[in-house]
Short mmCIF file of C-alpha atoms and ligand atoms in Angstrom, two decimals:
data_model
loop_
_atom_site.label_atom_id
_atom_site.label_comp_id
_atom_site.label_asym_id
_atom_site.label_seq_id
_atom_site.Cartn_x
_atom_site.Cartn_y
_atom_site.Cartn_z
CA MET A 1 71.22 55.02 112.94
CA THR A 2 69.31 55.32 109.75
CA SER A 3 70.55 57.90 107.54
CA SER A 4 67.52 59.82 107.69
CA THR A 5 68.09 60.08 111.28
CA ARG A 6 71.68 61.22 110.63
CA ASN A 7 70.46 63.87 108.19
CA LYS A 8 67.78 65.20 110.87
CA ILE A 9 70.35 65.48 113.40
CA CYS A 10 72.82 67.42 110.76
CA ASP A 11 70.10 69.59 110.08
CA LEU A 12 69.30 70.65 113.71
CA ILE A 13 73.02 71.17 114.39
CA ILE A 14 73.37 73.54 111.45
CA LYS A 15 70.21 75.31 112.16
CA GLY A 16 70.90 75.66 115.84
CA LEU A 17 74.38 76.31 115.62
CA PRO A 18 75.04 79.78 117.56
CA ALA A 19 77.89 80.52 115.17
CA ALA A 20 77.38 81.20 111.31
CA LEU A 21 78.04 78.34 108.85
CA PHE A 22 77.78 77.99 105.30
CA ILE A 23 78.56 75.01 102.83
CA VAL A 24 79.71 75.30 99.36
CA ASP A 25 79.89 72.96 96.43
CA ASP A 26 82.82 72.18 94.36
CA GLN A 27 82.48 75.45 92.47
CA TYR A 28 82.46 77.33 95.81
CA ARG A 29 78.65 78.10 95.34
CA ILE A 30 76.69 77.92 98.50
CA ILE A 31 74.48 74.89 99.13
CA GLU A 32 73.65 75.55 103.00
CA PHE A 33 73.52 79.02 104.82
CA ASN A 34 72.42 78.79 108.40
CA ALA A 35 70.26 81.25 110.57
CA ALA A 36 73.19 82.72 112.59
CA ALA A 37 74.97 83.35 108.67
CA GLU A 38 71.67 84.96 107.72
CA GLU A 39 71.72 87.27 110.97
CA ILE A 40 75.50 88.40 110.62
CA THR A 41 75.49 88.83 106.83
CA GLY A 42 71.86 90.27 106.17
CA TRP A 43 71.34 87.92 103.34
CA GLN A 44 68.43 85.42 103.50
CA ARG A 45 69.02 81.74 102.71
CA GLN A 46 66.87 81.27 99.81
CA ASN A 47 68.66 84.31 97.94
CA VAL A 48 72.29 83.01 98.32
CA LEU A 49 71.87 79.48 97.44
CA GLY A 50 73.73 78.69 94.59
CA ARG A 51 75.71 81.81 94.20
CA PRO A 52 79.52 81.76 94.80
CA CYS A 53 80.28 82.46 98.13
CA ALA A 54 82.87 85.79 97.16
CA GLU A 55 79.86 87.37 95.64
CA VAL A 56 77.70 86.83 98.93
CA LEU A 57 80.36 87.80 101.33
CA SER A 58 82.52 90.42 99.60
CA SER A 59 85.34 89.42 102.30
CA ASN A 60 88.90 91.32 101.84
CA ARG A 61 90.18 87.25 102.00
CA CYS A 62 88.09 86.42 99.00
CA HIS A 63 90.20 86.84 95.93
CA ASP A 64 93.93 86.09 96.81
CA GLN A 65 93.88 84.78 100.25
CA CYS A 66 90.57 82.71 100.05
CA PRO A 67 90.81 80.23 103.30
CA LEU A 68 88.87 77.64 101.76
CA LYS A 69 91.15 77.38 98.71
CA GLU A 70 94.15 77.39 101.18
CA SER A 71 92.44 74.54 102.90
CA ALA A 72 92.32 72.62 99.76
CA GLU A 73 95.67 73.06 98.90
CA THR A 74 97.09 72.29 102.12
CA GLY A 75 94.91 69.75 103.06
CA SER A 76 94.24 70.86 106.59
CA ALA A 77 91.60 73.23 108.35
CA CYS A 78 92.38 76.88 108.69
CA LEU A 79 91.52 78.07 112.12
CA GLY A 80 90.66 81.48 113.64
CA LYS A 81 91.23 83.93 110.75
CA ASP A 82 90.64 87.60 110.94
CA ALA A 83 88.80 89.00 107.97
CA PHE A 84 86.07 91.49 107.15
CA ILE A 85 82.91 91.02 105.12
CA LEU A 86 80.37 93.45 103.55
CA THR A 87 76.89 92.77 104.75
CA ARG A 88 74.07 92.86 101.88
CA GLU A 89 73.56 96.60 103.35
CA GLY A 90 77.09 97.06 102.53
CA GLN A 91 78.02 97.61 106.31
CA LYS A 92 81.59 96.26 107.06
CA LYS A 93 81.92 93.50 109.85
CA PHE A 94 85.21 92.04 111.33
CA ILE A 95 84.90 88.15 111.62
CA ILE A 96 86.75 85.25 112.94
CA LEU A 97 86.42 82.24 110.66
CA SER A 98 87.47 78.68 110.72
CA CYS A 99 87.01 76.49 107.47
CA VAL A 100 87.78 73.17 106.16
CA ALA A 101 87.88 71.78 102.51
CA ILE A 102 86.81 68.45 101.61
CA ILE A 103 88.76 67.11 98.85
CA ASP A 104 88.50 64.15 96.41
CA LYS A 105 91.30 61.42 95.96
CA ASN A 106 92.60 63.91 93.08
CA GLY A 107 93.00 66.74 95.56
CA ARG A 108 90.01 68.68 93.98
CA LEU A 109 87.33 70.37 96.11
CA GLU A 110 84.22 68.29 96.74
CA ASN A 111 82.81 70.80 99.60
CA GLY A 112 83.73 73.34 101.60
CA ILE A 113 82.56 74.24 105.16
CA GLU A 114 83.05 77.75 106.71
CA LEU A 115 82.24 78.88 110.17
CA PHE A 116 82.58 82.45 111.32
CA ARG A 117 81.40 84.63 114.31
CA ASP A 118 80.84 88.51 114.23
CA ALA A 119 84.03 89.97 115.88
CA THR A 120 83.38 93.74 115.17
CA ILE A 121 82.93 94.57 118.95
CA ILE A 122 86.04 92.75 119.66
CA LYS A 123 87.92 94.54 117.18
CA LYS A 124 86.69 97.88 118.75
CA LEU A 125 87.42 97.21 122.20
CA GLU A 126 90.79 96.03 121.02
CA ALA A 127 91.56 99.32 119.39
CA GLN A 128 90.28 101.13 122.54
CA LYS A 129 92.60 99.02 124.79
CA ARG A 130 95.61 99.79 122.29
CA ASN A 131 94.85 103.62 122.12
CA LEU A 132 94.70 103.77 125.94
CA ILE A 133 97.88 101.76 126.39
CA SER A 134 99.72 103.74 123.71
CA LEU A 135 98.86 107.04 125.51
CA PHE A 136 100.14 105.53 128.70
CA THR A 137 103.28 104.39 126.93
CA HIS A 138 103.75 107.96 125.42
CA ASP A 139 103.55 109.84 128.85
CA LEU A 140 105.95 107.11 129.94
CA LYS A 141 108.41 107.87 127.45
CA ILE A 142 109.18 111.59 128.67
CA PRO A 143 110.61 110.60 132.48
CA VAL A 144 112.45 107.84 130.85
CA VAL A 145 114.17 110.17 128.34
CA ILE A 146 115.04 112.59 131.00
CA ALA A 147 116.17 110.09 133.29
CA GLY A 148 118.46 108.75 130.38
CA GLY A 149 119.88 112.24 129.67
CA PHE A 150 120.65 112.88 133.66
CA LEU A 151 122.35 109.50 133.83
CA GLU A 152 124.30 110.26 130.83
CA ARG A 153 125.49 113.61 132.39
CA LEU A 154 126.72 112.05 135.66
CA LEU A 155 128.69 109.57 133.46
CA GLN A 156 130.19 112.40 131.73
CA GLY A 157 131.23 113.76 134.98
CA LYS A 158 129.07 116.79 134.95
CA ALA A 159 128.12 116.53 138.64
CA GLY A 160 131.77 115.81 139.83
CA PRO A 161 133.61 112.87 139.57
CA LEU A 162 132.09 109.43 140.12
CA ASN A 163 134.16 106.51 141.84
CA GLU A 164 134.63 103.40 139.88
CA LYS A 165 131.81 101.44 141.55
CA GLN A 166 129.55 104.40 141.02
CA THR A 167 130.21 104.60 137.24
CA ARG A 168 129.46 100.46 137.17
CA TYR A 169 126.10 101.22 138.86
CA VAL A 170 125.18 104.36 136.88
CA GLU A 171 126.26 102.38 133.65
CA SER A 172 124.17 99.61 134.46
CA ILE A 173 121.01 101.93 135.31
CA SER A 174 121.83 103.72 131.98
CA ARG A 175 121.77 100.58 129.96
CA GLU A 176 118.64 99.31 131.63
CA ILE A 177 116.96 102.92 130.84
CA LYS A 178 117.96 102.45 127.29
CA ARG A 179 116.18 99.22 126.84
CA LEU A 180 113.32 100.50 128.72
CA GLU A 181 113.19 103.35 126.22
CA GLY A 182 113.59 100.88 123.27
CA TYR A 183 110.93 98.65 124.25
CA ILE A 184 108.58 101.77 124.43
CA HIS A 185 109.62 103.01 120.68
CA SER A 186 108.85 99.47 119.40
CA PHE A 187 105.40 99.69 121.20
CA LEU A 188 104.61 103.05 120.14
CA ASP A 189 105.68 102.13 116.53
CA ILE A 190 103.51 99.04 116.52
CA ALA A 191 100.64 101.16 117.78
CA ARG A 192 101.32 104.08 115.09
CA ILE A 193 101.49 101.37 112.31
CA GLU A 194 98.23 99.71 113.08
CA SER A 195 96.47 103.08 113.50
CA GLY A 196 98.00 104.04 110.16
CA ARG A 197 99.58 106.99 111.24
CA PHE A 198 103.06 105.72 110.19
CA GLU A 199 105.02 107.36 107.54
CA LEU A 200 107.48 105.18 105.41
CA GLN A 201 110.65 106.48 103.84
CA PRO A 202 110.88 103.89 101.01
CA GLU A 203 114.16 104.11 99.01
CA ASP A 204 115.60 101.65 96.22
CA ARG A 205 118.14 99.36 98.24
CA ASP A 206 120.17 96.47 96.98
CA ILE A 207 118.73 93.52 99.74
CA GLY A 208 122.38 91.85 99.34
CA SER A 209 124.32 94.87 100.41
CA PHE A 210 121.66 95.87 103.20
CA LEU A 211 121.63 92.36 104.55
CA ARG A 212 125.65 91.94 104.59
CA GLU A 213 125.88 95.23 106.67
CA ILE A 214 123.38 93.73 109.47
CA VAL A 215 124.69 90.32 109.26
CA ASP A 216 128.30 91.65 109.90
CA ASP A 217 127.08 93.88 112.84
CA PHE A 218 125.72 90.81 114.48
CA LYS A 219 128.51 88.43 113.72
CA VAL A 220 130.20 89.67 117.10
CA ARG A 221 127.54 88.84 119.31
CA ALA A 222 126.62 85.49 117.46
CA GLY A 223 130.37 84.94 118.09
CA LYS A 224 130.14 85.23 121.84
CA LYS A 225 127.73 82.15 121.83
CA HIS A 226 129.95 80.42 119.06
CA ILE A 227 126.98 80.62 116.69
CA GLN A 228 127.67 81.15 112.81
CA ILE A 229 125.78 83.32 110.53
CA ALA A 230 126.02 82.56 106.79
CA LEU A 231 124.51 84.62 103.94
CA ASP A 232 123.12 82.92 100.90
CA LEU A 233 122.53 85.46 98.25
CA PRO A 234 121.25 84.58 94.50
CA ASP A 235 123.76 85.80 91.92
CA SER A 236 121.77 89.08 91.04
CA LEU A 237 118.86 90.55 92.71
CA GLU A 238 116.62 93.26 91.41
CA PRO A 239 116.62 96.50 93.73
CA VAL A 240 113.62 96.85 96.24
CA ARG A 241 111.85 99.66 97.70
CA ILE A 242 112.55 99.77 101.51
CA ASP A 243 112.40 101.95 104.49
CA THR A 244 116.03 101.16 105.45
CA LEU A 245 115.95 102.14 109.17
CA GLN A 246 112.48 100.06 109.69
CA MET A 247 113.77 96.96 107.65
CA THR A 248 116.85 97.01 109.76
CA ARG A 249 114.79 96.72 112.79
CA VAL A 250 112.71 93.94 111.19
CA ILE A 251 116.00 91.80 110.34
CA SER A 252 117.71 92.68 113.47
CA ASN A 253 114.72 91.52 115.57
CA LEU A 254 114.93 88.20 113.82
CA LEU A 255 118.65 87.82 114.14
CA ASP A 256 118.34 88.88 117.67
CA ASN A 257 115.69 86.13 118.51
CA ALA A 258 117.59 83.54 116.48
CA ILE A 259 120.69 84.20 118.45
CA LYS A 260 118.99 84.50 121.85
CA TYR A 261 116.49 81.36 121.54
CA SER A 262 119.61 79.00 119.88
CA ASP A 263 122.21 77.05 121.88
CA LYS A 264 125.54 77.75 121.54
CA GLY A 265 127.55 76.32 118.88
CA THR A 266 124.54 76.24 116.48
CA SER A 267 124.42 78.15 113.19
CA ILE A 268 121.83 80.49 111.39
CA ARG A 269 121.46 81.00 107.69
CA VAL A 270 120.15 84.19 106.14
CA ILE A 271 118.75 82.99 102.71
CA VAL A 272 117.15 85.48 99.93
CA ARG A 273 115.21 83.90 97.04
CA GLU A 274 113.82 86.00 94.06
CA LYS A 275 110.23 85.42 93.39
CA GLU A 276 107.79 86.61 90.68
CA SER A 277 105.84 88.92 93.36
CA GLY A 278 109.22 90.12 95.03
CA GLN A 279 112.15 88.78 97.23
CA VAL A 280 111.90 86.49 100.25
CA ILE A 281 114.13 86.85 103.28
CA GLU A 282 114.43 83.57 105.26
CA ILE A 283 116.25 83.48 108.66
CA ARG A 284 116.87 79.96 109.51
CA ASP A 285 117.83 79.04 112.93
CA GLN A 286 118.80 75.41 114.59
CA GLY A 287 117.12 76.69 117.96
CA PRO A 288 114.36 74.84 119.97
CA GLY A 289 111.45 75.32 117.34
CA ILE A 290 108.07 76.47 118.10
CA ASP A 291 105.04 74.47 118.66
CA PRO A 292 102.47 74.90 115.94
CA ASP A 293 99.92 75.95 118.23
CA GLU A 294 102.08 78.76 119.28
CA GLN A 295 103.07 79.96 115.69
CA GLU A 296 100.30 82.45 114.97
CA HIS A 297 100.16 83.81 118.51
CA ILE A 298 103.95 84.78 118.69
CA PHE A 299 103.11 87.82 116.30
CA GLY A 300 100.82 89.26 118.75
CA SER A 301 102.15 92.23 120.98
CA PHE A 302 103.35 90.96 124.34
CA TYR A 303 103.00 87.25 123.45
CA ARG A 304 105.70 85.08 124.77
CA ILE A 305 105.64 81.25 124.86
CA PRO A 306 105.22 80.39 128.62
CA GLU A 307 108.08 78.93 130.77
CA SER A 308 108.22 75.30 129.48
CA GLY A 309 109.60 76.26 126.10
CA THR A 310 111.67 79.78 125.80
CA GLY A 311 110.21 81.69 128.41
CA HIS A 312 113.49 81.88 130.60
CA VAL A 313 115.07 84.01 127.92
CA ALA A 314 114.35 87.97 128.90
CA GLY A 315 112.21 89.55 126.41
CA THR A 316 109.04 91.38 126.08
CA GLY A 317 106.92 89.88 123.32
CA LEU A 318 106.81 93.10 121.23
CA GLY A 319 109.81 92.08 118.63
CA LEU A 320 107.80 89.83 116.46
CA ALA A 321 104.61 92.30 116.40
CA ALA A 322 106.88 95.03 115.38
CA VAL A 323 108.51 92.68 112.45
CA ARG A 324 104.94 91.96 111.13
CA ALA A 325 103.76 95.63 111.43
CA ILE A 326 106.69 96.96 109.53
CA VAL A 327 106.61 94.16 106.89
CA GLU A 328 102.88 94.78 106.15
CA ALA A 329 103.26 98.38 106.02
CA HIS A 330 105.88 97.74 103.08
CA GLY A 331 103.01 95.38 101.69
CA GLY A 332 104.98 92.15 102.31
CA LYS A 333 104.01 89.48 104.87
CA ALA A 334 106.24 87.89 107.70
CA TRP A 335 105.28 84.38 109.01
CA VAL A 336 107.19 81.26 110.34
CA ARG A 337 107.64 77.67 109.38
CA SER A 338 109.07 75.82 112.59
CA GLU A 339 109.07 72.26 114.32
CA PRO A 340 109.93 71.83 117.71
CA GLY A 341 113.29 70.59 118.22
CA ARG A 342 114.13 71.25 114.56
CA GLY A 343 114.71 74.95 114.50
CA SER A 344 112.48 77.87 112.81
CA SER A 345 112.74 79.78 109.76
CA PHE A 346 111.37 83.20 109.80
CA MET A 347 110.10 84.56 106.54
CA VAL A 348 109.80 88.14 105.47
CA SER A 349 108.35 88.92 101.75
CA ILE A 350 109.15 92.16 100.16
CA PRO A 351 107.29 93.27 96.97
CA GLY A 352 109.08 94.27 94.32
CA GLY A 353 108.90 94.83 90.31
CA LYS A 354 105.81 96.76 88.82
CA ASN A 355 103.39 95.60 91.57
CA ASP A 356 105.37 97.09 94.30
CA PRO A 357 102.90 99.48 96.31
CA LEU A 358 105.66 101.68 97.39
CA ARG A 359 107.26 102.11 94.32
CA GLU A 360 105.10 105.02 92.90
CA SER A 361 105.64 107.44 95.89
CA SER A 362 106.27 107.63 99.92
CA ARG A 363 103.03 106.64 101.24
CA THR A 364 101.78 106.29 104.58
CA THR A 365 100.50 103.05 105.89
CA GLU A 366 96.89 104.79 106.10
CA GLY A 367 97.15 105.12 102.26
CA LYS A 368 98.46 101.37 101.91
CA GLN A 369 95.68 100.09 104.14
CA ARG A 370 92.89 101.88 101.97
CA MET A 371 94.47 100.42 99.04
CA ASN A 372 93.98 97.03 100.59
CA GLY A 373 90.48 98.27 101.58
CA GLU A 374 91.32 97.61 105.37
CA ASP A 375 89.93 99.72 108.15
CA SER A 376 92.76 101.65 109.99
CA GLN A 377 91.22 101.27 113.34
P1 ADP B 401 110.60 88.36 122.66
O1 ADP B 401 111.66 87.60 122.01
O2 ADP B 401 111.03 89.60 123.20
O3 ADP B 401 109.97 87.67 123.93
P2 ADP B 401 109.33 88.36 120.39
O4 ADP B 401 107.76 88.94 119.88
O5 ADP B 401 110.54 88.48 119.57
O6 ADP B 401 109.39 88.58 121.74
O7 ADP B 401 109.07 86.77 120.27
C1 ADP B 401 108.07 86.23 120.86
C2 ADP B 401 108.19 84.74 121.27
O8 ADP B 401 108.24 83.87 120.04
C3 ADP B 401 109.20 84.71 122.10
O9 ADP B 401 109.34 84.86 123.33
C4 ADP B 401 109.78 83.17 121.87
O10 ADP B 401 109.21 82.33 122.60
C5 ADP B 401 109.13 83.06 120.44
N1 ADP B 401 110.44 83.22 119.16
C6 ADP B 401 110.79 84.10 118.68
N2 ADP B 401 111.74 83.81 117.95
C7 ADP B 401 112.09 82.38 118.12
C8 ADP B 401 112.99 81.72 117.65
N3 ADP B 401 113.88 82.05 116.61
N4 ADP B 401 113.03 80.27 118.19
C9 ADP B 401 112.32 80.16 118.82
N5 ADP B 401 111.30 80.51 119.69
C10 ADP B 401 111.07 82.01 119.32
#
C-alpha cells in the first residue's frame, strides 16, 4: 500500500468516525479535529487548528488531570474517563474520553490522540435512576428500623421471656436487620454525597492516633483469621481536617475488605506518608489482588467482581463507592494499585496544609463541588 493510499484511508476513518476525535502536536496544539468533535463542541475545524486543546475544550480535566499528560507520563492509554467540557456557546456537556500519547525515545510528547463521546444524556439518566433508588431506599429504611426496634424489645423480654432457642433465632434476625440497616445507610450516604446534600463535620485530627484506634478495634477480628495488622507512621505528622465519623467509615471499609478477601495467616499494613499536598494512607494486603480491568469498576455502586474472584464472599458492592464518595467530599482521592495474586493497596489521600479546602470552614459537598466547577446532579 502506498503512503498516499494509507493517508486517504486515515483521512476517511478520522472524518467518518462516529466518535469525536482530535489530534494534538508536541505543544498540545490541535492539528486535527473531526466532524463529530465539531458537532459536540460547537467549534469549527478551521477555528481550532493551531490552538491549545485546553483553550478549545475548557474541560475540568485540562489543568491538573490532563489525560493526555497522564498517558505521556505513564506510557499507557487512558480509557473511559469521565469529564465535562464547555462548548463554544458555554454549555456544559459530560463526555467519556479515551486517549493515548505518542512519545519519542526521550519520553517527550510527539502527538496525542483523544476520542470522546457526549455522555450528557447518560449522566442525566444515571442521576434519575439514583434519585429513584434513593427514594425507594429511604422508604425501605422506616420498616427496617421499626422491625429492628421490636426485635430489640423481644430480646429485652418486654413481650415475656424467650426460651434459649427463641433467643438465638431472634438474635440472628436482629443481626441481619442491623446489617440491612447498615447497607441502607451506606446507600443513602452515597446518594447524598453524589447529590451534594451531605454535611461534613471536619475537625483537626492527628491521623496517627485516629488510625491507631481503628486498627486496635480491627485487631480482634483480624486475629480470628490469624491476620496481623501493622501500622507504619512517620515520626511526625501535621494534623489534618477530617470528619472523624465519615473517615472512620472509610478506613473501616478498607480494613474490612482487606480482612474479608485475604487468606488466613496473611498480614495487612496501614502506611501513612506525608506529601506536599497532604497525607496518603495506604492499606496494603496480601489477598487475591484485583484484575486491572476491574480496578476502576469496583468503586462503582453495587459492583462486585463476579464469582471467579472474590464473589463467594458476602457483600453488597457499596463499600468502595462510599469510600470514594466520602474521600472526594473531603477533597481527596481514593484509588487502588493491585496485581492479581500479589495483593492490593488501597490508597486514600487527604488534603492538608494551606490548600486544604476544609480548613476554612465546615462546608457541604455542594460547596466543594461548586469550588471544583462540578455539577451536583
Ligand atoms: P463488597 O466488599 O461489599 O462487595 P466493596 O465495594 O467494598 O463491596 O468492594 C467491591 C469489590 O471489590 C468486592 O466485591 C471485591 O470483589 C473487590 N475488592 C474490594 N476490596 C478488595 C481487596 N482488598 N482485595 C480483593 N478484592 C477486593
